[in-house]
C-alpha cells in the first residue's frame, strides 16, 4: 500500500511523569485536583523544554502563564485551558502514520505523543459517589464534568463539518474517531459507524437525525452502554438504514426484530457465515462471536469500497481473534489501548496478504470521562506497556495514534 501523505517514522517512547497516575495496570488512581494540577504543570514544562525552538514551545509557555495567573481564584480553570491548548496544538500537529518499532527520535511524532499524554490530565474525571476511590474536593467532579462536556460539544461540531464535507475520492478513506470505541469510516460510496455512543452525557444526542441520515450502516460490537445509542439505532431502522449487532441487542429493538423488511441483522454464535454478507451497496460484512465473561462481543471484518476494516470492540477473547487469520488481511485494524494488542496484531498480521498491503493500527477506548477512573487506560500505558505498543522486539504494524474528535484520510 502506498500513501500520498502522512508518512512519518515513529519515535522511541517519550515519557511524561505519571506520578499522579497508574497504580494498577489498566488505569490510574483517583487523585485530588491539586495533585493533578501539579503533575500536569510539571509535564507541561517537560514538553516545553524538550521542544525549544518549536512553535509549541512558546504556546506551552503562554499556557503556563495563563494557568498560573488564575489558578488561585479559579482552581479548576486549568482543565478547560489544557483542553483548548491540546486541540489547537493537534491542528498544528495532526494524526500521522508512524511505526512504533523503529525507535527513532522523530520530533513531530514526539510532539504528538506528548500532546496525547497531556490529554490524560483533563480527562481524569471523578464523581461524587461514595464508591469513588477518593473523596473529591468540593466542586471537582462538577468542574471536570463541565469542562469535558464543553470539549466534546466542540468536537461534535467538528464531526458534522467532517460529515458535510465532500465525499472522499476514489481509493481514499476518511476516518473520524468519534468517542470511546466509536469510529466513522467514509469512502466515495459508503459511510459506516462502529460502536457509536451518542447519548446523554457525551454528545447529548443533538443532531442525531442528521447523523442517521449520513450513515449507511451502524455496527455494534457488544451491549455495553458506551458502544451503542438506542435512539440512533432506531432512527437508522426507521429510515430503512442497516444496523448490525449481537443478538443481545434484540431486547432494545424488539419492534424491528420481527418486522418484515427490517434491515436489522442480529448475530449469535451460530450465524457467522464463511463468505461475506453483502450489507448494502459496496459494504460487505463478516463477523465472529467472541466476548469476555457473559457479554458476547462481535469481531468485525468490514469491507467498503475495497478497504478492509477490523474492529474488535473492547471485550474480546484474544484467542478468538484467530478468526482474522482465515480471511485476507485487513487494511485497518482497530482495537483498544489495552493489554493484548500484541496477540491481536499477531493474528491479523498472520492473515493471507495477496495484495501485499501495509496494515495500520488505529487506537480506541481511552480517556472516557464518564467511566470510573480505573476503567480509563492512559496513553502512557499504550506507549510503554509491552502488550500494547511498548514491545521494541515485536514487529508492529504502522499506527496512527488518534485523540477523540480527530480525523484523517488514507490513500491507496
GROMACS .gro file of C-alpha atoms in nm:
model
  412
    1UNK     CA    1   0.000   0.000   0.000
    2UNK     CA    2   0.134   0.340  -0.093
    3UNK     CA    3   0.022   0.658   0.076
    4UNK     CA    4   0.040   1.011  -0.062
    5UNK     CA    5   0.091   1.174   0.274
    6UNK     CA    6   0.111   1.118   0.650
    7UNK     CA    7   0.431   0.912   0.620
    8UNK     CA    8   0.634   0.955   0.937
    9UNK     CA    9   0.857   0.720   1.127
   10UNK     CA   10   0.780   0.662   1.489
   11UNK     CA   11   0.981   0.760   1.788
   12UNK     CA   12   1.120   0.593   2.094
   13UNK     CA   13   0.889   0.627   2.391
   14UNK     CA   14   0.856   0.978   2.530
   15UNK     CA   15   0.773   0.952   2.894
   16UNK     CA   16   0.593   1.226   3.076
   17UNK     CA   17   0.591   1.197   3.451
   18UNK     CA   18   0.296   0.986   3.561
   19UNK     CA   19   0.331   1.002   3.938
   20UNK     CA   20  -0.033   1.112   3.969
   21UNK     CA   21  -0.142   0.813   3.762
   22UNK     CA   22  -0.145   0.439   3.747
   23UNK     CA   23  -0.121   0.220   4.045
   24UNK     CA   24  -0.300  -0.056   3.853
   25UNK     CA   25  -0.203  -0.196   3.512
   26UNK     CA   26  -0.515  -0.074   3.341
   27UNK     CA   27  -0.583   0.270   3.476
   28UNK     CA   28  -0.479   0.535   3.718
   29UNK     CA   29  -0.581   0.627   4.068
   30UNK     CA   30  -0.830   0.898   4.151
   31UNK     CA   31  -0.644   1.196   4.294
   32UNK     CA   32  -0.729   1.547   4.406
   33UNK     CA   33  -0.745   1.840   4.170
   34UNK     CA   34  -0.427   1.989   4.320
   35UNK     CA   35  -0.231   1.667   4.267
   36UNK     CA   36  -0.342   1.651   3.906
   37UNK     CA   37  -0.266   2.019   3.856
   38UNK     CA   38   0.085   1.989   4.000
   39UNK     CA   39   0.169   1.682   3.791
   40UNK     CA   40   0.020   1.836   3.477
   41UNK     CA   41   0.226   2.156   3.517
   42UNK     CA   42   0.543   1.953   3.566
   43UNK     CA   43   0.476   1.760   3.246
   44UNK     CA   44   0.386   2.074   3.058
   45UNK     CA   45   0.731   2.208   3.147
   46UNK     CA   46   0.880   1.880   3.020
   47UNK     CA   47   0.701   1.927   2.689
   48UNK     CA   48   0.822   2.285   2.667
   49UNK     CA   49   1.187   2.227   2.749
   50UNK     CA   50   1.205   1.923   2.521
   51UNK     CA   51   1.089   2.129   2.222
   52UNK     CA   52   1.289   2.450   2.235
   53UNK     CA   53   1.266   2.629   1.902
   54UNK     CA   54   0.932   2.474   1.804
   55UNK     CA   55   0.617   2.693   1.791
   56UNK     CA   56   0.464   2.472   2.058
   57UNK     CA   57   0.742   2.578   2.299
   58UNK     CA   58   0.604   2.931   2.307
   59UNK     CA   59   0.243   2.805   2.316
   60UNK     CA   60   0.324   2.594   2.621
   61UNK     CA   61   0.497   2.888   2.788
   62UNK     CA   62   0.193   3.110   2.736
   63UNK     CA   63  -0.039   2.838   2.863
   64UNK     CA   64   0.157   2.802   3.187
   65UNK     CA   65   0.146   3.177   3.245
   66UNK     CA   66  -0.230   3.186   3.179
   67UNK     CA   67  -0.296   2.893   3.414
   68UNK     CA   68  -0.081   3.032   3.694
   69UNK     CA   69  -0.246   3.374   3.665
   70UNK     CA   70  -0.592   3.243   3.754
   71UNK     CA   71  -0.529   2.921   3.946
   72UNK     CA   72  -0.567   3.062   4.299
   73UNK     CA   73  -0.907   3.215   4.231
   74UNK     CA   74  -1.022   2.951   3.978
   75UNK     CA   75  -0.859   2.620   4.078
   76UNK     CA   76  -1.037   2.420   3.806
   77UNK     CA   77  -0.979   2.660   3.517
   78UNK     CA   78  -0.674   2.462   3.403
   79UNK     CA   79  -0.899   2.175   3.289
   80UNK     CA   80  -1.061   2.378   3.011
   81UNK     CA   81  -0.739   2.568   2.937
   82UNK     CA   82  -0.548   2.244   2.876
   83UNK     CA   83  -0.827   2.107   2.655
   84UNK     CA   84  -0.815   2.417   2.437
   85UNK     CA   85  -0.435   2.414   2.418
   86UNK     CA   86  -0.422   2.048   2.309
   87UNK     CA   87  -0.697   2.096   2.049
   88UNK     CA   88  -0.511   2.391   1.896
   89UNK     CA   89  -0.180   2.202   1.900
   90UNK     CA   90  -0.338   1.893   1.743
   91UNK     CA   91  -0.448   2.107   1.449
   92UNK     CA   92  -0.083   2.209   1.406
   93UNK     CA   93   0.046   1.852   1.450
   94UNK     CA   94  -0.234   1.629   1.318
   95UNK     CA   95  -0.254   1.250   1.338
   96UNK     CA   96   0.007   1.083   1.118
   97UNK     CA   97   0.141   0.743   1.027
   98UNK     CA   98   0.430   0.606   1.227
   99UNK     CA   99   0.590   0.278   1.323
  100UNK     CA  100   0.645   0.213   1.696
  101UNK     CA  101   0.921  -0.042   1.641
  102UNK     CA  102   1.151   0.197   1.454
  103UNK     CA  103   1.265   0.378   1.767
  104UNK     CA  104   1.398   0.693   1.602
  105UNK     CA  105   1.380   1.039   1.753
  106UNK     CA  106   1.134   1.199   1.513
  107UNK     CA  107   1.041   1.535   1.663
  108UNK     CA  108   0.694   1.550   1.503
  109UNK     CA  109   0.593   1.215   1.646
  110UNK     CA  110   0.741   1.310   1.984
  111UNK     CA  111   0.517   1.618   1.994
  112UNK     CA  112   0.213   1.408   1.907
  113UNK     CA  113   0.286   1.163   2.186
  114UNK     CA  114   0.331   1.436   2.442
  115UNK     CA  115   0.005   1.603   2.342
  116UNK     CA  116  -0.184   1.276   2.383
  117UNK     CA  117  -0.022   1.207   2.718
  118UNK     CA  118  -0.116   1.557   2.830
  119UNK     CA  119  -0.481   1.489   2.739
  120UNK     CA  120  -0.488   1.229   3.019
  121UNK     CA  121  -0.500   1.508   3.277
  122UNK     CA  122  -0.825   1.694   3.199
  123UNK     CA  123  -0.994   1.360   3.129
  124UNK     CA  124  -0.920   1.243   3.484
  125UNK     CA  125  -1.283   1.271   3.584
  126UNK     CA  126  -1.408   1.181   3.931
  127UNK     CA  127  -1.761   1.169   4.061
  128UNK     CA  128  -1.919   1.246   4.397
  129UNK     CA  129  -2.046   0.893   4.458
  130UNK     CA  130  -1.940   0.724   4.782
  131UNK     CA  131  -1.782   0.431   4.598
  132UNK     CA  132  -1.523   0.658   4.434
  133UNK     CA  133  -1.161   0.587   4.524
  134UNK     CA  134  -1.124   0.927   4.691
  135UNK     CA  135  -1.349   1.191   4.833
  136UNK     CA  136  -1.316   1.463   4.568
  137UNK     CA  137  -1.251   1.819   4.667
  138UNK     CA  138  -1.562   2.034   4.672
  139UNK     CA  139  -1.666   2.115   4.317
  140UNK     CA  140  -1.408   1.893   4.150
  141UNK     CA  141  -1.647   1.649   3.982
  142UNK     CA  142  -1.879   1.925   3.857
  143UNK     CA  143  -1.590   2.132   3.722
  144UNK     CA  144  -1.436   1.839   3.534
  145UNK     CA  145  -1.777   1.737   3.403
  146UNK     CA  146  -1.848   2.085   3.265
  147UNK     CA  147  -1.505   2.128   3.104
  148UNK     CA  148  -1.511   1.787   2.938
  149UNK     CA  149  -1.865   1.836   2.815
  150UNK     CA  150  -1.774   2.168   2.654
  151UNK     CA  151  -1.480   1.998   2.483
  152UNK     CA  152  -1.696   1.714   2.350
  153UNK     CA  153  -1.960   1.955   2.223
  154UNK     CA  154  -1.690   2.143   2.032
  155UNK     CA  155  -1.575   1.812   1.883
  156UNK     CA  156  -1.935   1.732   1.790
  157UNK     CA  157  -1.945   2.048   1.576
  158UNK     CA  158  -1.620   1.944   1.406
  159UNK     CA  159  -1.768   1.600   1.342
  160UNK     CA  160  -2.060   1.741   1.147
  161UNK     CA  161  -1.825   1.961   0.948
  162UNK     CA  162  -1.646   1.637   0.861
  163UNK     CA  163  -1.972   1.472   0.754
  164UNK     CA  164  -2.083   1.769   0.542
  165UNK     CA  165  -1.752   1.791   0.353
  166UNK     CA  166  -1.727   1.640   0.002
  167UNK     CA  167  -1.701   1.261  -0.008
  168UNK     CA  168  -1.352   1.113  -0.047
  169UNK     CA  169  -1.214   1.047  -0.393
  170UNK     CA  170  -1.168   0.702  -0.546
  171UNK     CA  171  -0.923   0.490  -0.350
  172UNK     CA  172  -0.924   0.701  -0.036
  173UNK     CA  173  -1.092   0.662   0.303
  174UNK     CA  174  -1.164   0.916   0.574
  175UNK     CA  175  -1.188   0.817   0.938
  176UNK     CA  176  -1.322   1.016   1.231
  177UNK     CA  177  -1.268   0.896   1.588
  178UNK     CA  178  -1.594   0.994   1.747
  179UNK     CA  179  -1.580   0.885   2.113
  180UNK     CA  180  -1.477   0.583   2.319
  181UNK     CA  181  -1.463   0.290   2.073
  182UNK     CA  182  -1.668   0.476   1.814
  183UNK     CA  183  -1.535   0.548   1.466
  184UNK     CA  184  -1.691   0.662   1.140
  185UNK     CA  185  -1.536   0.538   0.814
  186UNK     CA  186  -1.623   0.716   0.490
  187UNK     CA  187  -1.537   0.632   0.128
  188UNK     CA  188  -1.672   0.759  -0.202
  189UNK     CA  189  -1.956   0.507  -0.193
  190UNK     CA  190  -2.029   0.440   0.173
  191UNK     CA  191  -2.034   0.582   0.525
  192UNK     CA  192  -2.040   0.346   0.824
  193UNK     CA  193  -2.028   0.387   1.202
  194UNK     CA  194  -1.898   0.133   1.452
  195UNK     CA  195  -1.981   0.143   1.825
  196UNK     CA  196  -2.133   0.490   1.809
  197UNK     CA  197  -2.201   0.625   2.159
  198UNK     CA  198  -2.407   0.940   2.110
  199UNK     CA  199  -2.619   0.952   2.420
  200UNK     CA  200  -2.672   1.195   2.705
  201UNK     CA  201  -2.351   1.274   2.885
  202UNK     CA  202  -2.134   1.260   2.571
  203UNK     CA  203  -2.273   1.440   2.267
  204UNK     CA  204  -2.620   1.478   2.426
  205UNK     CA  205  -2.796   1.338   2.122
  206UNK     CA  206  -2.808   1.670   1.939
  207UNK     CA  207  -2.825   1.640   1.559
  208UNK     CA  208  -2.886   1.264   1.594
  209UNK     CA  209  -3.124   1.261   1.297
  210UNK     CA  210  -2.859   1.430   1.084
  211UNK     CA  211  -2.613   1.159   1.183
  212UNK     CA  212  -2.861   0.882   1.095
  213UNK     CA  213  -2.919   1.042   0.755
  214UNK     CA  214  -2.545   1.043   0.683
  215UNK     CA  215  -2.470   0.682   0.782
  216UNK     CA  216  -2.544   0.378   0.565
  217UNK     CA  217  -2.470   0.115   0.831
  218UNK     CA  218  -2.415   0.118   1.207
  219UNK     CA  219  -2.234  -0.174   1.372
  220UNK     CA  220  -2.243  -0.265   1.742
  221UNK     CA  221  -1.976  -0.496   1.886
  222UNK     CA  222  -2.146  -0.563   2.222
  223UNK     CA  223  -2.414  -0.441   2.460
  224UNK     CA  224  -2.208  -0.221   2.694
  225UNK     CA  225  -2.359   0.126   2.715
  226UNK     CA  226  -2.061   0.315   2.572
  227UNK     CA  227  -2.080   0.116   2.246
  228UNK     CA  228  -2.427   0.200   2.120
  229UNK     CA  229  -2.703   0.458   2.117
  230UNK     CA  230  -3.055   0.310   2.105
  231UNK     CA  231  -3.231   0.622   1.965
  232UNK     CA  232  -2.974   0.634   1.683
  233UNK     CA  233  -3.020   0.264   1.603
  234UNK     CA  234  -3.399   0.301   1.598
  235UNK     CA  235  -3.379   0.610   1.378
  236UNK     CA  236  -3.149   0.424   1.137
  237UNK     CA  237  -3.406   0.145   1.106
  238UNK     CA  238  -3.692   0.397   1.066
  239UNK     CA  239  -3.501   0.542   0.770
  240UNK     CA  240  -3.450   0.200   0.613
  241UNK     CA  241  -3.081   0.201   0.705
  242UNK     CA  242  -2.890  -0.106   0.826
  243UNK     CA  243  -2.800  -0.200   1.184
  244UNK     CA  244  -2.574  -0.498   1.258
  245UNK     CA  245  -2.549  -0.607   1.621
  246UNK     CA  246  -2.515  -0.909   1.851
  247UNK     CA  247  -2.838  -1.089   1.939
  248UNK     CA  248  -2.816  -0.948   2.294
  249UNK     CA  249  -2.926  -0.613   2.148
  250UNK     CA  250  -3.261  -0.754   2.033
  251UNK     CA  251  -3.435  -0.656   2.358
  252UNK     CA  252  -3.371  -0.290   2.274
  253UNK     CA  253  -3.505  -0.328   1.920
  254UNK     CA  254  -3.796  -0.571   1.962
  255UNK     CA  255  -4.033  -0.376   1.739
  256UNK     CA  256  -3.789  -0.420   1.449
  257UNK     CA  257  -3.654  -0.772   1.502
  258UNK     CA  258  -3.975  -0.939   1.378
  259UNK     CA  259  -4.078  -0.668   1.133
  260UNK     CA  260  -4.084  -0.781   0.772
  261UNK     CA  261  -3.850  -0.571   0.565
  262UNK     CA  262  -3.649  -0.453   0.864
  263UNK     CA  263  -3.280  -0.411   0.795
  264UNK     CA  264  -3.174  -0.525   1.140
  265UNK     CA  265  -2.914  -0.805   1.132
  266UNK     CA  266  -2.868  -0.983   1.465
  267UNK     CA  267  -2.577  -1.225   1.509
  268UNK     CA  268  -2.524  -1.506   1.756
  269UNK     CA  269  -2.257  -1.773   1.790
  270UNK     CA  270  -2.413  -1.975   1.507
  271UNK     CA  271  -2.452  -1.701   1.247
  272UNK     CA  272  -2.102  -1.618   1.123
  273UNK     CA  273  -2.101  -1.718   0.753
  274UNK     CA  274  -1.799  -1.849   0.568
  275UNK     CA  275  -1.849  -1.588   0.296
  276UNK     CA  276  -1.901  -1.215   0.347
  277UNK     CA  277  -2.255  -1.089   0.371
  278UNK     CA  278  -2.332  -0.801   0.137
  279UNK     CA  279  -2.475  -0.550   0.380
  280UNK     CA  280  -2.551  -0.271   0.136
  281UNK     CA  281  -2.403  -0.143  -0.191
  282UNK     CA  282  -2.025  -0.154  -0.164
  283UNK     CA  283  -2.026  -0.269   0.201
  284UNK     CA  284  -1.968  -0.633   0.293
  285UNK     CA  285  -1.962  -0.775   0.645
  286UNK     CA  286  -1.816  -1.075   0.822
  287UNK     CA  287  -1.837  -1.130   1.195
  288UNK     CA  288  -1.740  -1.382   1.458
  289UNK     CA  289  -1.877  -1.414   1.809
  290UNK     CA  290  -1.626  -1.367   2.089
  291UNK     CA  291  -1.659  -1.192   2.425
  292UNK     CA  292  -1.526  -1.198   2.778
  293UNK     CA  293  -1.738  -1.316   3.070
  294UNK     CA  294  -2.109  -1.327   2.997
  295UNK     CA  295  -2.112  -1.047   2.741
  296UNK     CA  296  -2.093  -1.161   2.375
  297UNK     CA  297  -1.881  -0.939   2.152
  298UNK     CA  298  -1.867  -0.947   1.773
  299UNK     CA  299  -1.535  -0.934   1.592
  300UNK     CA  300  -1.600  -0.748   1.268
  301UNK     CA  301  -1.429  -0.758   0.932
  302UNK     CA  302  -1.595  -0.495   0.713
  303UNK     CA  303  -1.515  -0.415   0.351
  304UNK     CA  304  -1.617  -0.084   0.197
  305UNK     CA  305  -1.502   0.022  -0.149
  306UNK     CA  306  -1.203  -0.210  -0.128
  307UNK     CA  307  -1.091  -0.107   0.223
  308UNK     CA  308  -1.095  -0.386   0.481
  309UNK     CA  309  -1.153  -0.275   0.840
  310UNK     CA  310  -1.122  -0.499   1.150
  311UNK     CA  311  -1.282  -0.379   1.476
  312UNK     CA  312  -1.291  -0.587   1.796
  313UNK     CA  313  -1.468  -0.358   2.044
  314UNK     CA  314  -1.306  -0.385   2.386
  315UNK     CA  315  -1.450  -0.711   2.516
  316UNK     CA  316  -1.289  -0.979   2.301
  317UNK     CA  317  -1.120  -1.304   2.396
  318UNK     CA  318  -0.781  -1.278   2.230
  319UNK     CA  319  -0.773  -1.644   2.128
  320UNK     CA  320  -1.090  -1.589   1.923
  321UNK     CA  321  -0.916  -1.320   1.722
  322UNK     CA  322  -0.758  -1.604   1.523
  323UNK     CA  323  -1.078  -1.554   1.318
  324UNK     CA  324  -0.885  -1.293   1.118
  325UNK     CA  325  -0.626  -1.546   1.005
  326UNK     CA  326  -0.896  -1.716   0.796
  327UNK     CA  327  -0.960  -1.409   0.579
  328UNK     CA  328  -0.749  -1.177   0.369
  329UNK     CA  329  -0.556  -0.918   0.567
  330UNK     CA  330  -0.736  -0.605   0.687
  331UNK     CA  331  -0.602  -0.265   0.582
  332UNK     CA  332  -0.713  -0.102   0.909
  333UNK     CA  333  -0.720  -0.276   1.249
  334UNK     CA  334  -0.898  -0.102   1.535
  335UNK     CA  335  -0.851  -0.213   1.893
  336UNK     CA  336  -0.829  -0.066   2.244
  337UNK     CA  337  -0.536   0.081   2.433
  338UNK     CA  338  -0.531  -0.237   2.641
  339UNK     CA  339  -0.306  -0.527   2.727
  340UNK     CA  340  -0.335  -0.781   2.445
  341UNK     CA  341  -0.271  -0.581   2.130
  342UNK     CA  342   0.034  -0.794   2.052
  343UNK     CA  343  -0.194  -1.101   2.048
  344UNK     CA  344  -0.442  -0.919   1.824
  345UNK     CA  345  -0.174  -0.796   1.583
  346UNK     CA  346  -0.018  -1.145   1.571
  347UNK     CA  347  -0.348  -1.283   1.440
  348UNK     CA  348  -0.431  -1.003   1.196
  349UNK     CA  349  -0.080  -0.993   1.051
  350UNK     CA  350  -0.084  -1.373   1.001
  351UNK     CA  351  -0.380  -1.336   0.762
  352UNK     CA  352  -0.322  -1.403   0.391
  353UNK     CA  353  -0.193  -1.091   0.217
  354UNK     CA  354  -0.234  -1.138  -0.162
  355UNK     CA  355  -0.231  -0.762  -0.227
  356UNK     CA  356   0.084  -0.703  -0.014
  357UNK     CA  357  -0.079  -0.430   0.194
  358UNK     CA  358   0.061  -0.248   0.497
  359UNK     CA  359  -0.167  -0.290   0.796
  360UNK     CA  360  -0.247   0.021   1.001
  361UNK     CA  361  -0.346   0.021   1.370
  362UNK     CA  362  -0.593   0.283   1.497
  363UNK     CA  363  -0.639   0.305   1.874
  364UNK     CA  364  -0.973   0.328   2.053
  365UNK     CA  365  -1.114   0.329   2.410
  366UNK     CA  366  -0.906   0.574   2.603
  367UNK     CA  367  -0.995   0.881   2.808
  368UNK     CA  368  -1.364   0.814   2.866
  369UNK     CA  369  -1.464   1.073   3.120
  370UNK     CA  370  -1.796   0.911   3.212
  371UNK     CA  371  -1.623   0.594   3.333
  372UNK     CA  372  -1.484   0.539   3.679
  373UNK     CA  373  -1.116   0.621   3.698
  374UNK     CA  374  -0.982   0.265   3.687
  375UNK     CA  375  -1.159   0.198   3.356
  376UNK     CA  376  -0.970   0.463   3.160
  377UNK     CA  377  -0.638   0.346   3.024
  378UNK     CA  378  -0.400   0.640   2.974
  379UNK     CA  379  -0.188   0.695   2.665
  380UNK     CA  380   0.122   0.632   2.879
  381UNK     CA  381   0.011   0.268   2.903
  382UNK     CA  382  -0.022   0.249   2.524
  383UNK     CA  383   0.331   0.373   2.461
  384UNK     CA  384   0.510   0.181   2.735
  385UNK     CA  385   0.336  -0.149   2.803
  386UNK     CA  386   0.479  -0.449   2.618
  387UNK     CA  387   0.128  -0.577   2.546
  388UNK     CA  388   0.028  -0.251   2.377
  389UNK     CA  389   0.296  -0.057   2.182
  390UNK     CA  390   0.590  -0.081   2.421
  391UNK     CA  391   0.749  -0.404   2.296
  392UNK     CA  392   1.052  -0.298   2.093
  393UNK     CA  393   1.118  -0.652   1.966
  394UNK     CA  394   0.769  -0.710   1.822
  395UNK     CA  395   0.707  -0.637   1.455
  396UNK     CA  396   0.420  -0.392   1.491
  397UNK     CA  397   0.206  -0.266   1.204
  398UNK     CA  398   0.205   0.101   1.114
  399UNK     CA  399  -0.005   0.304   1.356
  400UNK     CA  400  -0.199   0.629   1.380
  401UNK     CA  401  -0.245   0.740   1.741
  402UNK     CA  402  -0.568   0.939   1.749
  403UNK     CA  403  -0.746   1.152   2.005
  404UNK     CA  404  -1.124   1.176   2.039
  405UNK     CA  405  -1.259   1.412   1.774
  406UNK     CA  406  -0.972   1.372   1.528
  407UNK     CA  407  -0.996   1.267   1.165
  408UNK     CA  408  -0.752   1.167   0.895
  409UNK     CA  409  -0.751   1.047   0.532
  410UNK     CA  410  -0.569   0.747   0.390
  411UNK     CA  411  -0.492   0.671   0.026
  412UNK     CA  412  -0.416   0.350  -0.156
   0.00000   0.00000   0.00000
